[in-house]
XYZ file of C-alpha atoms in Angstrom:
352
model
C 80.912 116.745 81.369
C 83.051 118.081 80.038
C 83.528 113.983 79.110
C 82.249 113.565 75.451
C 83.203 109.682 75.215
C 85.686 107.846 76.321
C 88.314 104.758 74.424
C 90.304 102.442 76.294
C 93.141 100.934 74.193
C 94.002 97.216 76.231
C 93.479 98.994 79.240
C 92.920 97.787 82.640
C 90.336 99.154 85.087
C 91.875 99.195 88.128
C 93.354 102.036 90.681
C 95.702 101.892 93.381
C 95.139 102.997 97.206
C 96.173 106.818 97.615
C 98.529 105.384 99.916
C 100.333 103.977 96.978
C 100.933 107.074 95.133
C 101.737 109.462 97.648
C 104.613 106.969 98.630
C 105.763 107.505 94.966
C 105.375 110.595 95.209
C 108.097 110.336 97.911
C 110.220 108.033 96.462
C 110.696 110.154 92.910
C 111.404 113.547 95.319
C 113.981 112.371 97.151
C 115.632 111.558 93.883
C 115.303 115.014 92.734
C 116.583 116.529 95.743
C 112.631 117.424 97.393
C 113.052 118.822 100.783
C 110.204 116.695 102.370
C 108.473 119.786 103.493
C 107.728 121.180 100.697
C 107.657 118.454 98.358
C 104.186 119.208 96.090
C 105.877 122.996 95.040
C 109.383 121.097 94.260
C 107.592 118.799 91.988
C 105.814 120.974 90.545
C 109.154 123.464 89.859
C 110.411 120.245 88.017
C 111.281 119.709 84.157
C 108.232 117.692 83.158
C 111.472 115.217 81.857
C 112.700 114.069 85.034
C 109.140 113.962 85.859
C 108.138 111.302 83.101
C 111.752 109.767 82.804
C 110.704 108.091 86.026
C 107.525 106.505 84.774
C 108.657 103.133 84.337
C 110.617 102.581 87.786
C 107.203 103.290 89.645
C 103.796 101.550 89.815
C 102.358 104.411 87.823
C 98.548 104.448 87.355
C 95.013 105.950 88.870
C 94.469 106.381 92.410
C 90.889 105.821 95.068
C 91.571 109.323 96.383
C 88.120 109.503 96.894
C 87.343 112.633 94.799
C 88.594 112.225 91.512
C 87.188 108.713 92.248
C 85.308 107.961 94.602
C 85.514 104.187 94.521
C 87.457 101.352 92.857
C 86.965 101.858 88.991
C 85.227 98.063 88.672
C 82.966 98.921 92.199
C 81.861 101.772 90.185
C 81.179 100.740 86.844
C 78.958 97.269 88.824
C 76.552 99.987 90.859
C 76.364 101.564 87.253
C 77.861 104.909 88.816
C 79.638 105.836 85.528
C 79.068 108.642 82.737
C 76.231 107.782 80.474
C 78.752 108.221 77.006
C 79.877 106.285 74.397
C 82.516 103.726 75.239
C 85.574 102.325 72.579
C 87.032 98.900 74.395
C 89.259 96.714 72.368
C 92.874 95.123 71.939
C 94.856 93.664 69.869
C 94.848 90.072 68.695
C 98.121 89.051 70.978
C 98.589 91.735 72.918
C 100.001 90.367 76.020
C 102.432 88.420 73.638
C 104.943 91.757 73.027
C 106.376 91.547 76.639
C 105.677 87.436 77.218
C 107.343 86.680 74.226
C 110.740 87.969 75.577
C 111.542 85.032 77.921
C 111.185 82.622 74.711
C 112.976 85.014 72.012
C 116.875 83.513 71.396
C 119.809 84.856 70.934
C 119.213 84.512 66.982
C 116.052 87.002 67.646
C 113.223 84.042 66.595
C 110.738 82.166 68.754
C 112.898 78.825 70.976
C 110.651 76.326 71.330
C 108.708 75.554 74.133
C 109.069 71.614 75.348
C 105.215 70.038 76.570
C 105.697 69.686 79.966
C 106.900 73.034 80.211
C 104.269 74.792 78.026
C 101.638 72.278 80.657
C 103.664 73.790 83.569
C 102.926 77.431 82.177
C 99.355 76.663 81.395
C 98.871 75.581 85.240
C 100.778 78.552 86.434
C 97.907 80.578 84.916
C 94.589 78.640 84.852
C 95.495 76.641 88.248
C 95.135 72.654 88.694
C 91.264 72.313 88.036
C 90.858 75.198 85.133
C 94.138 73.133 83.457
C 91.806 70.002 81.560
C 89.400 72.576 79.709
C 92.536 75.232 79.024
C 94.380 72.886 77.575
C 91.372 71.729 74.834
C 90.941 75.119 74.216
C 94.690 75.753 73.568
C 95.938 72.284 72.994
C 99.445 71.267 73.113
C 101.597 71.179 69.770
C 103.750 67.777 69.675
C 105.714 68.119 66.917
C 106.309 72.286 66.884
C 106.742 73.338 70.161
C 106.822 76.788 69.511
C 103.833 77.198 68.245
C 103.388 76.190 72.066
C 104.795 79.893 72.972
C 102.552 81.146 70.480
C 99.691 79.059 72.277
C 100.903 80.713 75.776
C 100.216 84.443 74.207
C 96.925 82.860 72.781
C 96.102 82.236 75.758
C 97.057 85.328 77.886
C 95.646 88.110 75.447
C 92.289 86.093 74.748
C 91.906 86.156 78.602
C 92.187 90.119 78.215
C 89.740 90.457 74.795
C 86.758 88.213 77.267
C 87.818 90.950 80.554
C 87.060 93.881 77.890
C 83.747 92.165 76.685
C 82.678 92.119 80.502
C 83.454 95.467 81.293
C 81.494 96.860 78.191
C 79.013 94.678 78.770
C 78.542 96.457 82.467
C 78.459 99.743 80.796
C 75.712 98.502 77.963
C 73.509 97.337 80.803
C 72.817 100.504 82.277
C 73.671 102.891 79.014
C 72.501 101.091 76.017
C 74.051 100.702 72.923
C 77.173 102.846 74.441
C 79.392 100.092 74.927
C 81.449 99.492 71.343
C 83.525 96.742 71.318
C 87.011 96.260 69.078
C 90.016 93.542 68.174
C 92.595 94.859 66.638
C 94.890 91.732 64.019
C 97.322 93.547 62.186
C 101.370 95.764 62.599
C 102.826 98.292 60.739
C 103.929 96.391 57.403
C 104.993 99.271 55.203
C 108.917 100.099 56.019
C 110.513 97.716 57.942
C 113.434 100.562 58.675
C 110.667 102.105 60.658
C 111.381 99.619 63.618
C 110.988 102.149 66.714
C 108.265 100.934 68.623
C 105.367 100.674 68.090
C 105.813 100.068 64.196
C 107.214 97.826 62.625
C 107.799 94.222 64.087
C 108.779 90.421 63.240
C 105.817 88.624 61.656
C 105.970 85.891 64.607
C 104.666 88.212 67.068
C 101.402 89.163 65.253
C 99.050 91.389 66.368
C 100.231 93.118 69.777
C 100.011 95.457 72.837
C 100.068 99.553 70.460
C 100.510 98.062 67.243
C 97.019 99.911 66.605
C 98.141 103.354 67.587
C 99.849 104.219 64.422
C 96.790 103.961 62.685
C 94.777 105.413 64.857
C 96.707 108.690 64.531
C 97.821 108.408 61.054
C 101.566 108.273 61.067
C 103.631 106.818 63.229
C 104.366 107.543 66.704
C 107.665 106.497 68.926
C 106.649 105.469 72.064
C 109.799 105.632 73.936
C 111.929 108.098 71.544
C 109.959 110.788 72.660
C 107.629 113.200 69.421
C 110.971 114.318 68.256
C 112.986 111.673 67.482
C 111.519 111.447 63.733
C 111.677 114.111 60.892
C 109.965 116.111 61.766
C 109.576 120.782 61.353
C 112.212 122.884 62.918
C 108.938 123.862 65.792
C 110.706 120.591 67.741
C 113.783 120.584 67.064
C 113.823 122.174 69.919
C 112.797 119.073 72.770
C 115.601 117.027 74.298
C 116.050 113.551 72.502
C 118.132 112.850 69.524
C 116.312 111.254 65.989
C 117.506 108.440 65.411
C 117.860 106.106 62.230
C 114.620 103.778 63.689
C 112.685 106.997 63.244
C 113.584 108.997 60.807
C 113.624 106.391 58.319
C 109.790 105.727 58.746
C 109.400 108.354 56.533
C 109.697 107.444 52.622
C 108.375 109.691 50.024
C 108.843 107.485 47.580
C 104.528 106.743 48.800
C 103.047 110.048 48.878
C 103.097 113.182 50.228
C 102.432 114.457 53.515
C 101.315 111.454 55.872
C 101.402 109.228 52.831
C 104.891 109.192 53.124
C 104.580 106.806 55.987
C 102.451 103.995 54.424
C 101.765 102.101 51.228
C 98.491 101.940 49.437
C 97.593 99.600 51.617
C 98.275 101.055 54.573
C 97.593 104.508 53.665
C 93.860 103.253 53.412
C 94.172 100.893 56.652
C 94.926 104.477 58.333
C 92.122 106.218 57.155
C 90.074 104.332 57.689
C 90.521 103.483 61.876
C 91.325 106.759 62.477
C 88.628 108.010 60.583
C 86.084 105.629 63.295
C 88.134 107.190 66.437
C 87.483 110.778 64.798
C 84.214 110.187 63.821
C 83.367 108.830 67.869
C 84.547 111.938 68.909
C 82.992 114.229 66.924
C 79.467 111.969 67.138
C 79.526 110.216 70.316
C 79.514 106.495 67.801
C 82.212 105.513 65.948
C 79.512 104.375 63.630
C 78.487 108.196 63.100
C 75.287 109.176 61.338
C 75.166 107.937 58.223
C 72.941 104.523 59.378
C 76.147 102.232 58.585
C 76.816 100.479 61.536
C 80.007 98.557 61.255
C 80.751 98.606 64.506
C 78.226 95.608 66.534
C 75.499 97.805 69.288
C 73.466 96.473 71.854
C 70.378 98.670 72.180
C 68.488 96.513 74.600
C 70.989 96.820 77.047
C 72.309 93.162 76.775
C 76.118 91.538 76.892
C 78.345 92.901 74.574
C 79.006 89.855 72.310
C 79.704 90.816 68.821
C 82.914 93.381 68.268
C 84.485 94.263 64.983
C 87.500 93.699 64.059
C 90.118 95.793 62.304
C 92.466 94.061 59.740
C 93.603 95.734 56.526
C 93.947 91.882 55.344
C 90.228 91.573 55.342
C 87.585 92.592 52.229
C 86.826 96.550 53.605
C 89.677 95.931 55.633
C 87.076 94.944 58.700
C 84.713 92.645 59.904
C 82.055 91.967 61.924
C 82.064 88.962 64.578
C 80.563 87.037 68.266
C 83.647 87.769 70.300
C 85.799 86.601 69.559
C 86.410 84.407 66.000
C 83.435 83.238 66.148
C 84.364 80.843 69.132
C 81.309 81.482 71.962
C 83.625 78.851 74.205
C 86.765 80.616 74.169
C 84.885 83.438 77.311
C 82.733 81.047 78.614
C 86.018 79.936 79.523
C 87.023 82.924 80.578
C 84.130 84.203 81.694
C 83.996 81.062 84.387
C 87.209 80.859 85.444
C 87.344 84.574 86.518
C 83.909 84.598 88.361
C 83.082 87.566 86.404
C 80.269 86.435 85.566
C 77.784 89.894 84.754
C 75.229 89.601 87.131
C 74.031 93.223 88.491
C 71.291 94.295 91.061
C 68.588 95.743 87.853
C 68.230 99.280 90.056
C 70.648 101.327 91.077
C 70.386 104.442 93.565
C 73.156 107.270 92.466
């Protein structure tokens, strides 16, 4: 098999019907002036940038085509119809807050207060009336600091995602014991405040949000929406069709050090080596722990549910720790597991 392992960073496990993808292809073809009778050939000839620039204009993601994906991915996972390879899944502590916070940021760039009644209404919209009381026990109203109610919404949404990841990994581990690893990333790039191209430096009130681990995984700032050529790179990339902008170019600070070290202060340079090293070791060995006998990442060899994860945080001693998923508070995932009705209950044998 060409597949040796899989890393899902803040990802889901869903796919659309094939018909949806075909509709999107036809719509993009119309925008590019393609003859419907020659749609496939026209899209193949189109410059790549003409296609990738449409990514966020339409729904995107995998499709159940009956070949590459014979069924919905979650259905395949529940049946154990998955490749026997190592799997890493995880997300940021406040993963959902990058987008959710935008509706609460005022013209001054700060989070605005959220009234108690409005907070309760928002929570009910997320969990329903029956689960509201329990949700407010876990994510209580703050009557004095109304801005904290906005932060609590971010925690609520992000915790739900982390618990969903834990359930999916537990399914992986049931069928392939000892091959499922989970992380919670609890940090964001802070070395250089001028390096503001997403997903690098951002306001501290956001916490660790979607995409924040990628800069440390790659060992250099990435530029999610500007294009890789917006920064200070070699002449070989000057031909790419994006302009250099200050938010990218200013990421390079030779006062920090030489080479890639110029992007990080000492603490974050060490952290990038740690995080990138885990990912590289996983690619090489099939486990982020490697074969040195030191298990920084919890693993579950008996096929039991995944109940612990590594926390990656540059401010921790050793810049990582282990926790019971998440935050050493079992009540959080107990709530979300029950609410989402996805408790692990699988057949002991599967015909493949």
